[in-house]
């Protein structure tokens, strides 16, 4: 059985970054799971005796996710460029690909500031 796993690992090593991303996306769809959720579960499980409720209370890093662009796409693209260091094309691609994370690993205050900026631009965002 480990021989099969070794073969798969070797094949994955040979993939380009785009192919690996496509593989992850297809596995998520085929298996009905999310890779982000799996790493969160593994990280939470590695803590040992910590209760899930305690982990939720101690959250210090948040992700701001663009869920909808609203009617004024140009203002949303401008807001993305203000908040991130993305160029015009990358910001437009992020907005066109919504829902997408705008910024990850920020504190609660910065996440709220970003959410306010996007709400004013007419977009819909979630803080996770």
Tab-separated table of N, CA and C in Angstrom:
chain	number	residue	atom	x	y	z
A	1	UNK	N	0.824	-1.194	0.000
A	1	UNK	CA	0.000	0.000	0.000
A	1	UNK	C	0.867	1.256	0.000
A	2	UNK	N	1.961	1.282	0.739
A	2	UNK	CA	2.808	2.462	0.758
A	2	UNK	C	3.488	2.683	-0.589
A	3	UNK	N	3.642	1.612	-1.365
A	3	UNK	CA	4.217	1.752	-2.698
A	3	UNK	C	3.317	2.618	-3.573
A	4	UNK	N	2.008	2.422	-3.484
A	4	UNK	CA	1.058	3.255	-4.232
A	4	UNK	C	1.152	4.702	-3.785
A	5	UNK	N	1.239	4.919	-2.492
A	5	UNK	CA	1.330	6.284	-1.960
A	5	UNK	C	2.625	6.930	-2.422
A	6	UNK	N	3.728	6.179	-2.416
A	6	UNK	CA	5.009	6.714	-2.876
A	6	UNK	C	4.937	7.142	-4.337
A	7	UNK	N	4.259	6.356	-5.166
A	7	UNK	CA	4.100	6.702	-6.579
A	7	UNK	C	3.315	7.997	-6.733
A	8	UNK	N	2.254	8.123	-5.960
A	8	UNK	CA	1.417	9.333	-6.032
A	8	UNK	C	2.221	10.551	-5.603
A	9	UNK	N	2.989	10.416	-4.523
A	9	UNK	CA	3.819	11.529	-4.036
A	9	UNK	C	4.804	11.954	-5.110
A	10	UNK	N	5.441	11.011	-5.772
A	10	UNK	CA	6.396	11.327	-6.834
A	10	UNK	C	5.707	12.043	-7.998
A	11	UNK	N	4.498	11.626	-8.337
A	11	UNK	CA	3.760	12.283	-9.413
A	11	UNK	C	3.388	13.704	-9.016
A	12	UNK	N	2.990	13.907	-7.775
A	12	UNK	CA	2.615	15.242	-7.307
A	12	UNK	C	3.829	16.161	-7.303
A	13	UNK	N	4.989	15.640	-6.942
A	13	UNK	CA	6.217	16.445	-6.956
A	13	UNK	C	6.505	16.993	-8.344
A	14	UNK	N	6.113	16.258	-9.376
A	14	UNK	CA	6.383	16.671	-10.751
A	14	UNK	C	5.395	17.681	-11.307
A	15	UNK	N	4.353	18.021	-10.553
A	15	UNK	CA	3.344	18.959	-11.038
A	15	UNK	C	3.839	20.399	-10.958
A	16	UNK	N	3.353	21.218	-11.878
A	16	UNK	CA	3.603	22.645	-11.772
A	16	UNK	C	2.673	23.215	-10.703
A	17	UNK	N	2.893	24.442	-10.305
A	17	UNK	CA	2.063	25.073	-9.284
A	17	UNK	C	0.604	25.163	-9.728
A	18	UNK	N	0.372	25.500	-10.976
A	18	UNK	CA	-0.999	25.588	-11.483
A	18	UNK	C	-1.673	24.223	-11.500
A	19	UNK	N	-0.922	23.195	-11.881
A	19	UNK	CA	-1.475	21.848	-11.897
A	19	UNK	C	-1.801	21.379	-10.481
A	20	UNK	N	-0.936	21.712	-9.523
A	20	UNK	CA	-1.182	21.328	-8.127
A	20	UNK	C	-2.423	22.028	-7.586
A	21	UNK	N	-2.594	23.307	-7.923
A	21	UNK	CA	-3.777	24.044	-7.480
A	21	UNK	C	-5.039	23.436	-8.094
A	22	UNK	N	-4.959	23.067	-9.367
A	22	UNK	CA	-6.096	22.428	-10.028
A	22	UNK	C	-6.407	21.076	-9.376
A	23	UNK	N	-5.362	20.334	-9.017
A	23	UNK	CA	-5.551	19.044	-8.345
A	23	UNK	C	-6.274	19.224	-7.020
A	24	UNK	N	-5.860	20.216	-6.245
A	24	UNK	CA	-6.511	20.472	-4.955
A	24	UNK	C	-7.979	20.814	-5.170
A	25	UNK	N	-8.253	21.688	-6.133
A	25	UNK	CA	-9.629	22.093	-6.408
A	25	UNK	C	-10.490	20.893	-6.815
A	26	UNK	N	-9.943	20.046	-7.674
A	26	UNK	CA	-10.700	18.876	-8.130
A	26	UNK	C	-10.931	17.881	-6.993
A	27	UNK	N	-9.929	17.692	-6.139
A	27	UNK	CA	-10.104	16.786	-4.998
A	27	UNK	C	-11.152	17.327	-4.029
A	28	UNK	N	-11.139	18.643	-3.811
A	28	UNK	CA	-12.145	19.256	-2.945
A	28	UNK	C	-13.548	19.001	-3.494
A	29	UNK	N	-13.706	19.201	-4.808
A	29	UNK	CA	-15.017	19.001	-5.423
A	29	UNK	C	-15.426	17.530	-5.389
A	30	UNK	N	-14.500	16.658	-5.713
A	30	UNK	CA	-14.816	15.229	-5.797
A	30	UNK	C	-15.126	14.626	-4.427
A	31	UNK	N	-14.416	15.106	-3.404
A	31	UNK	CA	-14.589	14.533	-2.074
A	31	UNK	C	-15.523	15.351	-1.188
A	32	UNK	N	-15.921	16.520	-1.663
A	32	UNK	CA	-16.827	17.365	-0.883
A	32	UNK	C	-16.178	17.926	0.370
A	33	UNK	N	-14.887	18.268	0.287
A	33	UNK	CA	-14.165	18.816	1.435
A	33	UNK	C	-13.466	20.102	1.030
A	34	UNK	N	-12.914	20.788	2.013
A	34	UNK	CA	-12.138	21.986	1.760
A	34	UNK	C	-10.764	21.807	2.372
A	35	UNK	N	-9.722	22.090	1.618
A	35	UNK	CA	-8.362	21.940	2.131
A	35	UNK	C	-8.124	22.890	3.294
A	36	UNK	N	-8.695	24.095	3.254
A	36	UNK	CA	-8.529	25.049	4.348
A	36	UNK	C	-9.163	24.517	5.619
A	37	UNK	N	-10.332	23.910	5.502
A	37	UNK	CA	-11.000	23.356	6.672
A	37	UNK	C	-10.204	22.187	7.241
A	38	UNK	N	-9.597	21.385	6.390
A	38	UNK	CA	-8.828	20.232	6.849
A	38	UNK	C	-7.612	20.675	7.643
A	39	UNK	N	-6.929	21.729	7.200
A	39	UNK	CA	-5.758	22.178	7.944
A	39	UNK	C	-6.157	22.808	9.263
A	40	UNK	N	-7.309	23.446	9.316
A	40	UNK	CA	-7.793	24.009	10.564
A	40	UNK	C	-8.103	22.909	11.560
A	41	UNK	N	-8.735	21.849	11.104
A	41	UNK	CA	-9.065	20.732	11.981
A	41	UNK	C	-7.790	20.078	12.487
A	42	UNK	N	-6.816	19.872	11.610
A	42	UNK	CA	-5.561	19.251	12.014
A	42	UNK	C	-4.846	20.142	13.018
A	43	UNK	N	-4.799	21.454	12.771
A	43	UNK	CA	-4.127	22.371	13.686
A	43	UNK	C	-4.835	22.401	15.033
A	44	UNK	N	-6.146	22.388	15.030
A	44	UNK	CA	-6.897	22.403	16.287
A	44	UNK	C	-6.708	21.094	17.029
A	45	UNK	N	-6.644	19.984	16.309
A	45	UNK	CA	-6.452	18.688	16.935
A	45	UNK	C	-5.059	18.534	17.518
A	46	UNK	N	-4.082	19.219	16.977
A	46	UNK	CA	-2.715	19.116	17.466
A	46	UNK	C	-2.540	19.815	18.803
A	47	UNK	N	-3.490	20.664	19.188
A	47	UNK	CA	-3.392	21.407	20.439
A	47	UNK	C	-3.503	20.538	21.657
A	48	UNK	N	-4.035	19.355	21.554
A	48	UNK	CA	-4.121	18.466	22.698
A	48	UNK	C	-5.457	18.587	23.376
A	49	UNK	N	-5.490	19.167	24.592
A	49	UNK	CA	-6.706	19.189	25.381
A	49	UNK	C	-7.532	20.454	25.229
A	50	UNK	N	-7.230	21.337	24.307
A	50	UNK	CA	-7.970	22.587	24.161
A	50	UNK	C	-9.369	22.307	23.643
A	51	UNK	N	-10.349	22.912	24.276
A	51	UNK	CA	-11.735	22.751	23.853
A	51	UNK	C	-11.997	23.632	22.638
A	52	UNK	N	-12.853	23.216	21.687
A	52	UNK	CA	-13.140	24.029	20.513
A	52	UNK	C	-13.679	25.409	20.875
A	53	UNK	N	-14.485	25.526	21.925
A	53	UNK	CA	-15.036	26.816	22.321
A	53	UNK	C	-13.919	27.751	22.764
A	54	UNK	N	-12.936	27.231	23.463
A	54	UNK	CA	-11.820	28.061	23.911
A	54	UNK	C	-11.011	28.550	22.720
A	55	UNK	N	-10.846	27.698	21.708
A	55	UNK	CA	-10.100	28.096	20.518
A	55	UNK	C	-10.822	29.220	19.789
A	56	UNK	N	-12.142	29.175	19.735
A	56	UNK	CA	-12.909	30.210	19.052
A	56	UNK	C	-12.796	31.541	19.800
A	57	UNK	N	-12.767	31.517	21.120
A	57	UNK	CA	-12.662	32.743	21.901
A	57	UNK	C	-11.302	33.384	21.761
A	58	UNK	N	-10.266	32.591	21.529
A	58	UNK	CA	-8.908	33.097	21.475
A	58	UNK	C	-8.480	33.533	20.077
A	59	UNK	N	-9.378	33.556	19.120
A	59	UNK	CA	-9.007	33.889	17.752
A	59	UNK	C	-8.466	35.312	17.700
A	60	UNK	N	-7.246	35.451	17.191
A	60	UNK	CA	-6.624	36.762	17.095
A	60	UNK	C	-6.361	37.165	15.655
A	61	UNK	N	-6.409	36.213	14.737
A	61	UNK	CA	-6.187	36.518	13.337
A	61	UNK	C	-7.454	36.218	12.546
A	62	UNK	N	-7.790	37.132	11.658
A	62	UNK	CA	-9.020	37.024	10.896
A	62	UNK	C	-8.712	37.156	9.411
A	63	UNK	N	-9.621	36.649	8.596
A	63	UNK	CA	-9.535	36.794	7.148
A	63	UNK	C	-10.735	37.603	6.685
A	64	UNK	N	-10.488	38.525	5.776
A	64	UNK	CA	-11.563	39.322	5.185
A	64	UNK	C	-11.798	38.766	3.789
A	65	UNK	N	-13.028	38.291	3.541
A	65	UNK	CA	-13.356	37.624	2.280
A	65	UNK	C	-14.382	38.454	1.511
A	66	UNK	N	-14.053	38.777	0.273
A	66	UNK	CA	-14.977	39.483	-0.618
A	66	UNK	C	-16.005	38.482	-1.111
A	67	UNK	N	-17.281	38.707	-0.754
A	67	UNK	CA	-18.329	37.761	-1.144
A	67	UNK	C	-19.195	38.280	-2.285
A	68	UNK	N	-19.262	39.596	-2.464
A	68	UNK	CA	-20.061	40.167	-3.545
A	68	UNK	C	-19.521	41.538	-3.900
A	69	UNK	N	-19.574	41.900	-5.195
A	69	UNK	CA	-18.978	43.168	-5.606
A	69	UNK	C	-19.975	44.312	-5.709
A	70	UNK	N	-21.256	44.028	-5.714
A	70	UNK	CA	-22.245	45.094	-5.800
A	70	UNK	C	-22.281	45.725	-7.177
A	71	UNK	N	-22.833	46.933	-7.231
A	71	UNK	CA	-23.060	47.592	-8.517
A	71	UNK	C	-21.869	48.410	-8.993
A	72	UNK	N	-20.968	48.793	-8.080
A	72	UNK	CA	-19.879	49.679	-8.459
A	72	UNK	C	-18.541	48.952	-8.420
A	73	UNK	N	-18.283	48.186	-9.458
A	73	UNK	CA	-17.088	47.340	-9.539
A	73	UNK	C	-15.798	48.158	-9.474
A	74	UNK	N	-15.786	49.312	-10.095
A	74	UNK	CA	-14.567	50.135	-10.135
A	74	UNK	C	-14.166	50.569	-8.726
A	75	UNK	N	-15.127	50.989	-7.910
A	75	UNK	CA	-14.802	51.381	-6.541
A	75	UNK	C	-14.286	50.206	-5.724
A	76	UNK	N	-14.813	49.027	-5.982
A	76	UNK	CA	-14.357	47.829	-5.269
A	76	UNK	C	-12.920	47.509	-5.671
A	77	UNK	N	-12.601	47.626	-6.953
A	77	UNK	CA	-11.227	47.395	-7.417
A	77	UNK	C	-10.286	48.408	-6.766
A	78	UNK	N	-10.706	49.657	-6.681
A	78	UNK	CA	-9.887	50.683	-6.020
A	78	UNK	C	-9.664	50.333	-4.555
A	79	UNK	N	-10.699	49.843	-3.896
A	79	UNK	CA	-10.569	49.467	-2.482
A	79	UNK	C	-9.594	48.301	-2.322
A	80	UNK	N	-9.648	47.337	-3.236
A	80	UNK	CA	-8.721	46.201	-3.187
A	80	UNK	C	-7.291	46.703	-3.322
A	81	UNK	N	-7.076	47.621	-4.228
A	81	UNK	CA	-5.721	48.163	-4.434
A	81	UNK	C	-5.247	48.941	-3.222
A	82	UNK	N	-6.163	49.637	-2.522
A	82	UNK	CA	-5.783	50.383	-1.321
A	82	UNK	C	-5.383	49.438	-0.186
A	83	UNK	N	-6.119	48.354	-0.043
A	83	UNK	CA	-5.922	47.452	1.081
A	83	UNK	C	-4.757	46.491	0.849
A	84	UNK	N	-4.536	46.105	-0.400
A	84	UNK	CA	-3.478	45.151	-0.729
A	84	UNK	C	-2.399	45.853	-1.539
A	85	UNK	N	-1.378	45.120	-1.877
A	85	UNK	CA	-0.321	45.671	-2.728
A	85	UNK	C	-0.461	45.169	-4.160
A	86	UNK	N	-1.678	44.788	-4.537
A	86	UNK	CA	-1.920	44.242	-5.869
A	86	UNK	C	-1.940	45.337	-6.930
A	87	UNK	N	-1.538	44.961	-8.126
A	87	UNK	CA	-1.635	45.851	-9.270
A	87	UNK	C	-3.063	45.871	-9.788
A	88	UNK	N	-3.304	46.678	-10.809
A	88	UNK	CA	-4.654	46.842	-11.343
A	88	UNK	C	-5.215	45.524	-11.875
A	89	UNK	N	-4.440	44.787	-12.659
A	89	UNK	CA	-4.929	43.532	-13.236
A	89	UNK	C	-5.221	42.505	-12.140
A	90	UNK	N	-4.314	42.386	-11.172
A	90	UNK	CA	-4.505	41.415	-10.099
A	90	UNK	C	-5.721	41.766	-9.253
A	91	UNK	N	-5.910	43.058	-8.977
A	91	UNK	CA	-7.069	43.506	-8.204
A	91	UNK	C	-8.360	43.217	-8.964
A	92	UNK	N	-8.354	43.474	-10.282
A	92	UNK	CA	-9.537	43.196	-11.099
A	92	UNK	C	-9.835	41.694	-11.111
A	93	UNK	N	-8.796	40.870	-11.240
A	93	UNK	CA	-8.977	39.412	-11.230
A	93	UNK	C	-9.549	38.935	-9.893
A	94	UNK	N	-9.076	39.528	-8.790
A	94	UNK	CA	-9.598	39.160	-7.471
A	94	UNK	C	-11.077	39.503	-7.376
A	95	UNK	N	-11.445	40.696	-7.828
A	95	UNK	CA	-12.841	41.133	-7.776
A	95	UNK	C	-13.708	40.256	-8.683
A	96	UNK	N	-13.220	39.952	-9.870
A	96	UNK	CA	-13.979	39.109	-10.803
A	96	UNK	C	-14.142	37.687	-10.281
A	97	UNK	N	-13.209	37.227	-9.458
A	97	UNK	CA	-13.249	35.863	-8.958
A	97	UNK	C	-13.942	35.709	-7.618
A	98	UNK	N	-14.663	36.751	-7.173
A	98	UNK	CA	-15.324	36.698	-5.860
A	98	UNK	C	-16.244	35.495	-5.790
A	99	UNK	N	-16.357	34.809	-4.690
A	99	UNK	CA	-15.795	35.122	-3.379
A	99	UNK	C	-14.326	34.713	-3.262
A	100	UNK	N	-13.524	35.636	-2.771
A	100	UNK	CA	-12.082	35.425	-2.600
A	100	UNK	C	-11.626	36.170	-1.348
A	101	UNK	N	-10.603	35.641	-0.673
A	101	UNK	CA	-10.050	36.373	0.467
A	101	UNK	C	-9.299	37.616	-0.008
A	102	UNK	N	-9.544	38.719	0.671
A	102	UNK	CA	-8.859	39.960	0.340
A	102	UNK	C	-7.567	40.041	1.134
A	103	UNK	N	-7.697	39.811	2.432
A	103	UNK	CA	-6.538	39.888	3.311
A	103	UNK	C	-6.710	38.858	4.410
A	104	UNK	N	-5.631	38.164	4.732
A	104	UNK	CA	-5.685	37.108	5.732
A	104	UNK	C	-4.669	37.398	6.838
A	105	UNK	N	-4.966	36.891	8.025
A	105	UNK	CA	-4.045	37.026	9.147
A	105	UNK	C	-3.992	38.427	9.737
A	106	UNK	N	-5.108	39.155	9.705
A	106	UNK	CA	-5.145	40.506	10.265
A	106	UNK	C	-5.878	40.476	11.603
A	107	UNK	N	-5.622	41.514	12.427
A	107	UNK	CA	-6.316	41.573	13.713
A	107	UNK	C	-7.746	42.057	13.517
A	108	UNK	N	-8.545	41.940	14.566
A	108	UNK	CA	-9.978	42.252	14.503
A	108	UNK	C	-10.218	43.701	14.070
A	109	UNK	N	-9.447	44.624	14.614
A	109	UNK	CA	-9.630	46.051	14.302
A	109	UNK	C	-9.362	46.336	12.822
A	110	UNK	N	-8.269	45.795	12.298
A	110	UNK	CA	-7.954	46.006	10.884
A	110	UNK	C	-9.001	45.342	9.990
A	111	UNK	N	-9.480	44.163	10.382
A	111	UNK	CA	-10.516	43.471	9.610
A	111	UNK	C	-11.786	44.323	9.547
A	112	UNK	N	-12.169	44.932	10.662
A	112	UNK	CA	-13.355	45.794	10.684
A	112	UNK	C	-13.153	47.030	9.800
A	113	UNK	N	-11.950	47.599	9.814
A	113	UNK	CA	-11.644	48.767	8.982
A	113	UNK	C	-11.750	48.408	7.501
A	114	UNK	N	-11.213	47.252	7.135
A	114	UNK	CA	-11.278	46.791	5.747
A	114	UNK	C	-12.730	46.547	5.349
A	115	UNK	N	-13.493	45.915	6.231
A	115	UNK	CA	-14.905	45.641	5.941
A	115	UNK	C	-15.659	46.946	5.698
A	116	UNK	N	-15.398	47.956	6.524
A	116	UNK	CA	-16.075	49.250	6.372
A	116	UNK	C	-15.740	49.879	5.019
A	117	UNK	N	-14.465	49.818	4.639
A	117	UNK	CA	-14.030	50.405	3.368
A	117	UNK	C	-14.753	49.740	2.188
A	118	UNK	N	-14.882	48.411	2.229
A	118	UNK	CA	-15.532	47.705	1.134
A	118	UNK	C	-17.044	47.903	1.150
A	119	UNK	N	-17.617	48.015	2.322
A	119	UNK	CA	-19.051	48.276	2.416
A	119	UNK	C	-19.369	49.641	1.816
A	120	UNK	N	-18.512	50.621	2.101
A	120	UNK	CA	-18.701	51.961	1.530
A	120	UNK	C	-18.558	51.941	0.008
A	121	UNK	N	-17.718	51.023	-0.511
A	121	UNK	CA	-17.527	50.910	-1.965
A	121	UNK	C	-18.677	50.142	-2.618
A	122	UNK	N	-19.573	49.575	-1.817
A	122	UNK	CA	-20.734	48.860	-2.359
A	122	UNK	C	-20.557	47.346	-2.400
A	123	UNK	N	-19.461	46.836	-1.833
A	123	UNK	CA	-19.212	45.394	-1.866
A	123	UNK	C	-19.734	44.733	-0.600
A	124	UNK	N	-19.809	43.416	-0.652
A	124	UNK	CA	-20.206	42.620	0.500
A	124	UNK	C	-18.985	41.806	0.933
A	125	UNK	N	-18.626	41.902	2.220
A	125	UNK	CA	-17.481	41.142	2.716
A	125	UNK	C	-17.862	40.402	3.985
A	126	UNK	N	-17.098	39.352	4.279
A	126	UNK	CA	-17.276	38.568	5.498
A	126	UNK	C	-15.949	38.543	6.239
A	127	UNK	N	-16.042	38.544	7.549
A	127	UNK	CA	-14.854	38.382	8.373
A	127	UNK	C	-14.914	36.988	8.967
A	128	UNK	N	-13.866	36.222	8.717
A	128	UNK	CA	-13.840	34.831	9.217
A	128	UNK	C	-12.697	34.670	10.173
